[in-house]
PDB file of C-alpha atoms in Angstrom:
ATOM      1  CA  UNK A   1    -143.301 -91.172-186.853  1.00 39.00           C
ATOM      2  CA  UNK A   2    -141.622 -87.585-186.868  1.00 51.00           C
ATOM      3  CA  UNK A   3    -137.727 -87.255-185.251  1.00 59.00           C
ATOM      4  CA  UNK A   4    -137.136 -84.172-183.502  1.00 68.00           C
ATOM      5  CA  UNK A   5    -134.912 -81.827-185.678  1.00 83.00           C
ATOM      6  CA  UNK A   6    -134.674 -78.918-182.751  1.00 92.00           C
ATOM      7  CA  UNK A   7    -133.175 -81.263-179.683  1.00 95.00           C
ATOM      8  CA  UNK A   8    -131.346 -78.140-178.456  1.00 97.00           C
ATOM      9  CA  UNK A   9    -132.124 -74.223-179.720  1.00 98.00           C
ATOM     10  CA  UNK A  10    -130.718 -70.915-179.490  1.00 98.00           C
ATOM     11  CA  UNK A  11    -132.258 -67.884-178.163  1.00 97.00           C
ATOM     12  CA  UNK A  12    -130.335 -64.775-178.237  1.00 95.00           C
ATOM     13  CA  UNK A  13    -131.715 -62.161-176.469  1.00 94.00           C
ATOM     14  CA  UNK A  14    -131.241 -58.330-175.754  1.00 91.00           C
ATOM     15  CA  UNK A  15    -134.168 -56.813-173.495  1.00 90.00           C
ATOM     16  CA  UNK A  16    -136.160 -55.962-176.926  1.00 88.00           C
ATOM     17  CA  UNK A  17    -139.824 -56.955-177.315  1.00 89.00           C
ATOM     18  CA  UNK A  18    -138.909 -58.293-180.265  1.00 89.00           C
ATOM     19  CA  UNK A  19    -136.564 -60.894-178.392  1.00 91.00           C
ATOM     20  CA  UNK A  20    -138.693 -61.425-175.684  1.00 93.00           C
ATOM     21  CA  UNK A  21    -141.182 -61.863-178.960  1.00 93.00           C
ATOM     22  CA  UNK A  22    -138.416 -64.771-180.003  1.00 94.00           C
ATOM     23  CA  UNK A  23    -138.198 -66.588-176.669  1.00 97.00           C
ATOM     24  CA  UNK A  24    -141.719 -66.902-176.806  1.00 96.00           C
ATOM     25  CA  UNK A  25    -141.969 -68.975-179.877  1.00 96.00           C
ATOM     26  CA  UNK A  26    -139.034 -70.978-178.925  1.00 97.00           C
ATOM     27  CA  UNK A  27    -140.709 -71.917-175.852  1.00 97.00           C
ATOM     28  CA  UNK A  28    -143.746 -73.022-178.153  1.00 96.00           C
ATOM     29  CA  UNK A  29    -141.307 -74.927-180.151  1.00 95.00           C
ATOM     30  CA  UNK A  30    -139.670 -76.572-176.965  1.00 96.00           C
ATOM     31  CA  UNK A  31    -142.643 -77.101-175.468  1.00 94.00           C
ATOM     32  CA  UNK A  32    -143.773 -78.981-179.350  1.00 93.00           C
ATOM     33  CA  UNK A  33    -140.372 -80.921-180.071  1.00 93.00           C
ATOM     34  CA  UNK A  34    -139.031 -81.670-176.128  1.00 93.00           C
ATOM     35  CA  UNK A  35    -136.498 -79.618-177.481  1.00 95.00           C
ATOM     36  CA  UNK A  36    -133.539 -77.514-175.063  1.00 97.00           C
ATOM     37  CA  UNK A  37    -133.022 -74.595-174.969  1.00 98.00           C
ATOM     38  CA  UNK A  38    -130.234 -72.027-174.321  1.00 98.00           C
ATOM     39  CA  UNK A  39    -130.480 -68.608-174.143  1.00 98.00           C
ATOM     40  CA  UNK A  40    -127.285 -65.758-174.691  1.00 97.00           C
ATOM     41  CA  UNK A  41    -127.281 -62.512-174.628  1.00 96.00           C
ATOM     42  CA  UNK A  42    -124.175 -60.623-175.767  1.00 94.00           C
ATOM     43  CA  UNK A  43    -122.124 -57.673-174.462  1.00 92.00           C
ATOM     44  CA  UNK A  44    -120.682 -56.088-177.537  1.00 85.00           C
ATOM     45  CA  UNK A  45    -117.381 -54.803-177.023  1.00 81.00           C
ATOM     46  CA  UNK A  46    -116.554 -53.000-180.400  1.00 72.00           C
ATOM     47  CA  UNK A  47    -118.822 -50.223-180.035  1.00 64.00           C
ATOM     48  CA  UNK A  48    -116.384 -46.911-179.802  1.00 61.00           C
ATOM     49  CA  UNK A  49    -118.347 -44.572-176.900  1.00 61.00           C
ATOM     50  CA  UNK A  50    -116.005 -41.468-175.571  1.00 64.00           C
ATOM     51  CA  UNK A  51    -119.135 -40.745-173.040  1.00 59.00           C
ATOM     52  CA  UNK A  52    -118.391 -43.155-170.347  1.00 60.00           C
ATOM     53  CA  UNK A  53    -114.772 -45.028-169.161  1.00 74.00           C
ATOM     54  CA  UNK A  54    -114.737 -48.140-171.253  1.00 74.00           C
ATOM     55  CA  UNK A  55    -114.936 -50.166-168.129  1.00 81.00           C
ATOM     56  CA  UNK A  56    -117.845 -48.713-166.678  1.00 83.00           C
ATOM     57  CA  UNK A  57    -119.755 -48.704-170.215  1.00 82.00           C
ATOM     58  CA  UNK A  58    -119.041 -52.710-170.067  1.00 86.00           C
ATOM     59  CA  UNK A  59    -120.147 -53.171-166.482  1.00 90.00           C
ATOM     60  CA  UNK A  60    -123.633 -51.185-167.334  1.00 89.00           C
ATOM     61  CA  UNK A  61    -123.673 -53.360-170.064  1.00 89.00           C
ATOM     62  CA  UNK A  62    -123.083 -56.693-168.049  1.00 94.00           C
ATOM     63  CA  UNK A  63    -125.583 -55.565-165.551  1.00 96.00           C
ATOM     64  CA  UNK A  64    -128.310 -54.930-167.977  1.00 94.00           C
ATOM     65  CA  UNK A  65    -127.289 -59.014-170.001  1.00 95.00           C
ATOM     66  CA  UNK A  66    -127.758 -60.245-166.107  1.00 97.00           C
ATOM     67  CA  UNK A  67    -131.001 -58.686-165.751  1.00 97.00           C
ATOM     68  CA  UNK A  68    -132.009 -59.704-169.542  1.00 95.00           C
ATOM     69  CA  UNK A  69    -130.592 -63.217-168.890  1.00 97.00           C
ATOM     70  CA  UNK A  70    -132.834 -63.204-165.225  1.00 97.00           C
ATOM     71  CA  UNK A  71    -135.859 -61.767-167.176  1.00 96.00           C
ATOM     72  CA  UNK A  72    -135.812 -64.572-169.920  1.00 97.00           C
ATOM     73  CA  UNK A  73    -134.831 -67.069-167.235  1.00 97.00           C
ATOM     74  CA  UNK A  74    -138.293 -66.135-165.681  1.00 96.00           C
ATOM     75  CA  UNK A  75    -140.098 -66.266-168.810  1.00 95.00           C
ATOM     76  CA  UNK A  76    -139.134 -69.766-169.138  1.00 97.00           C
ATOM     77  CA  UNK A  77    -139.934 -70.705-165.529  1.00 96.00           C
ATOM     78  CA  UNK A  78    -143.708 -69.883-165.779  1.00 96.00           C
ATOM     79  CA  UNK A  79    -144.043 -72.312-168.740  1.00 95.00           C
ATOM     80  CA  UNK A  80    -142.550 -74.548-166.191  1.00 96.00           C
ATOM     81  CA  UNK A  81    -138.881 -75.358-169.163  1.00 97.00           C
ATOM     82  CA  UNK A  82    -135.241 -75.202-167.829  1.00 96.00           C
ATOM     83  CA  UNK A  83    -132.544 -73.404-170.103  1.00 96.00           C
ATOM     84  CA  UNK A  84    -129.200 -72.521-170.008  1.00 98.00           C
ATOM     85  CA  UNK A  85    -128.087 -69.136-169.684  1.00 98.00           C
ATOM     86  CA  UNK A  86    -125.088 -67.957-171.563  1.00 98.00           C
ATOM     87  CA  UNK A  87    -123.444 -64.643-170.969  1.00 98.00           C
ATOM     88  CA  UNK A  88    -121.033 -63.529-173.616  1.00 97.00           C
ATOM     89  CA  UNK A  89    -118.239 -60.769-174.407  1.00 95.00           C
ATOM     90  CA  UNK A  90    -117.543 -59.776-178.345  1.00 93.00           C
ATOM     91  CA  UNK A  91    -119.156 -59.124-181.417  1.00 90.00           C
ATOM     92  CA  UNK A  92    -122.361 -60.115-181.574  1.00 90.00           C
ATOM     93  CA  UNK A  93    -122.817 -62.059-184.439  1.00 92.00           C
ATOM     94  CA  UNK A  94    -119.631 -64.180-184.282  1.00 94.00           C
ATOM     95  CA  UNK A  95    -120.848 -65.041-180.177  1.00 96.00           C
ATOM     96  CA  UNK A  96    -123.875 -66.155-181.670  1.00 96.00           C
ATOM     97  CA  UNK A  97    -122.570 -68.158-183.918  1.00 97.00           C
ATOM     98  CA  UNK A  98    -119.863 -69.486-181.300  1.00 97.00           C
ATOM     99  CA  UNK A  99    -122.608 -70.447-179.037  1.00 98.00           C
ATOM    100  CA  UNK A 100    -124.545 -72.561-181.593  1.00 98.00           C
ATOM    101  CA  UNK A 101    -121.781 -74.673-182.622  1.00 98.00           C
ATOM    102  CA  UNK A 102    -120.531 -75.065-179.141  1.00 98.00           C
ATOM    103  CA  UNK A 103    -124.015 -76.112-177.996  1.00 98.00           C
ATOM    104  CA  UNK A 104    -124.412 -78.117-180.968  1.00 97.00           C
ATOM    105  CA  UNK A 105    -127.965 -75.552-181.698  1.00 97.00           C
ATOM    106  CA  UNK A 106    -130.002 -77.112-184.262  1.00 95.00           C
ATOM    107  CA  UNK A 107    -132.009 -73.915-184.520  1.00 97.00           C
ATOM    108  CA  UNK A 108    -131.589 -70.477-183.477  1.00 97.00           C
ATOM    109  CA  UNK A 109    -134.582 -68.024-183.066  1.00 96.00           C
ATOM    110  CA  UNK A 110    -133.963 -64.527-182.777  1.00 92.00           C
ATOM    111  CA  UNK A 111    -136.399 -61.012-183.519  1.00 88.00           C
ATOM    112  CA  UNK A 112    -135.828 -59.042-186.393  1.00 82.00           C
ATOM    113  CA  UNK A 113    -134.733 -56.190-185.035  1.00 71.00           C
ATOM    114  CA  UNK A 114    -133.862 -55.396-180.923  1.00 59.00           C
ATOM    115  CA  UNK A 115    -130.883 -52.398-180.885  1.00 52.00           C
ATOM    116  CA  UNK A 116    -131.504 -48.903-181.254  1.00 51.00           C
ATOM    117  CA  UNK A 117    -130.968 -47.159-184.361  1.00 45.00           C
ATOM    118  CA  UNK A 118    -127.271 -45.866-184.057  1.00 43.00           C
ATOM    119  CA  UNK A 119    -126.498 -49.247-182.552  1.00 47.00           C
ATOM    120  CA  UNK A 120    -128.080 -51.077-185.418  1.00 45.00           C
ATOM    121  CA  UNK A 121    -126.465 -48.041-187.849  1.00 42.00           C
ATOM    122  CA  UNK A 122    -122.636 -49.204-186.428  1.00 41.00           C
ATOM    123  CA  UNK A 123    -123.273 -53.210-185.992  1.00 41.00           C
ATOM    124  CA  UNK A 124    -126.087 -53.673-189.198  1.00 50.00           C
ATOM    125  CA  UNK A 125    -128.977 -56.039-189.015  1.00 80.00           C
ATOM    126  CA  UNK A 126    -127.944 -58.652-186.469  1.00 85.00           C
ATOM    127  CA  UNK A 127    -130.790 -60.838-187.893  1.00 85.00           C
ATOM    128  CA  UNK A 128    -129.698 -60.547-191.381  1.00 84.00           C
ATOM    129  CA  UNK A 129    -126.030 -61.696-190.688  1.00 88.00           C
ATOM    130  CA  UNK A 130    -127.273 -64.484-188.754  1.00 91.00           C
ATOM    131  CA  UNK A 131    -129.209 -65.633-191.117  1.00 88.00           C
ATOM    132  CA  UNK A 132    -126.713 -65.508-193.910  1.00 90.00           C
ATOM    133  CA  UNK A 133    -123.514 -67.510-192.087  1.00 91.00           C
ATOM    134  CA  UNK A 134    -125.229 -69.121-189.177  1.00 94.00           C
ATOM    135  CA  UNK A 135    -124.184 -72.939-188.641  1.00 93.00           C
ATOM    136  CA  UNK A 136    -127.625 -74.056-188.419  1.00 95.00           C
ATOM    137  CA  UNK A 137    -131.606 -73.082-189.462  1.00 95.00           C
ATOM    138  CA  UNK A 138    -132.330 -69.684-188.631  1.00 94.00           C
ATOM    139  CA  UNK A 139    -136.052 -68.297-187.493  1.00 93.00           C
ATOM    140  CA  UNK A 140    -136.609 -64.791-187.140  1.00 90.00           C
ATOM    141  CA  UNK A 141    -139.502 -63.906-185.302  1.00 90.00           C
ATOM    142  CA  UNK A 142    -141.484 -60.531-185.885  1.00 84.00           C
TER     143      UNK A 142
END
């Protein structure tokens, strides 16, 4: 007899192949374990940008999470599973790691990359930060 150690997993995602990649294995693993799942994606707020009034930057950037959140959200419907869908304001990694606790996440499966270059230049490897200070098991999908 096997116990189900991923009753309720974390997908964060951000409109990358290499989350949609993610979502795609944790719908193998719900589908496996009769797990839940949530998905987040996060609108990070600390990136400096002198191109666009902060407050329109954020609302393209809320747009875009509601369209990624919709996107997954369909993903998940044609393999017939019901998530939650989480949309979050901050730094990325410590909303992450906010939502799995909060949750109560078990597992959290994310790509290992998904932001542009310069993005990923200012913010560093989302993956790798996750990995190192997350409150549960980590999988990062390539």
């Amino acid at each position: 007899m096997t116990t189900n150690n991923f009753k309720k997993i974390l997908v964060p995602v951000d409109g990358s192949k290499y989350s949609d990649n993610a979502l795609k294995r944790a719908c193998e693993l719900v589908e496996a374990f009769d797990s839940k799942i949530v998905i987040v994606y996060v609108v990070e707020k600390s990136i400096p940008i002198n191109l666009l009034d902060r407050k329109e930057y954020l609302e393209i950037l809320r747009k875009f999470g509601k369209k990624t959140l919709d996107r997954a959200n369909t993903i998940l419907a044609k393999k017939e599973i019901t998530g939650k869908l989480l949309l979050k304001e901050g730094n990325i990694v410590n909303e992450i790691e906010k939502a799995a606790k909060s949750e109560k996440c078990d597992l959290i499966i994310l790509g290992n990359k998904g932001l542009g270059a310069v993005t990923r230049f200012l913010l560093g490897s989302v993956s790798n930060k996750i990995s190192q200070s997350a409150p549960c098991s980590v999988l990062i999908v390539k």
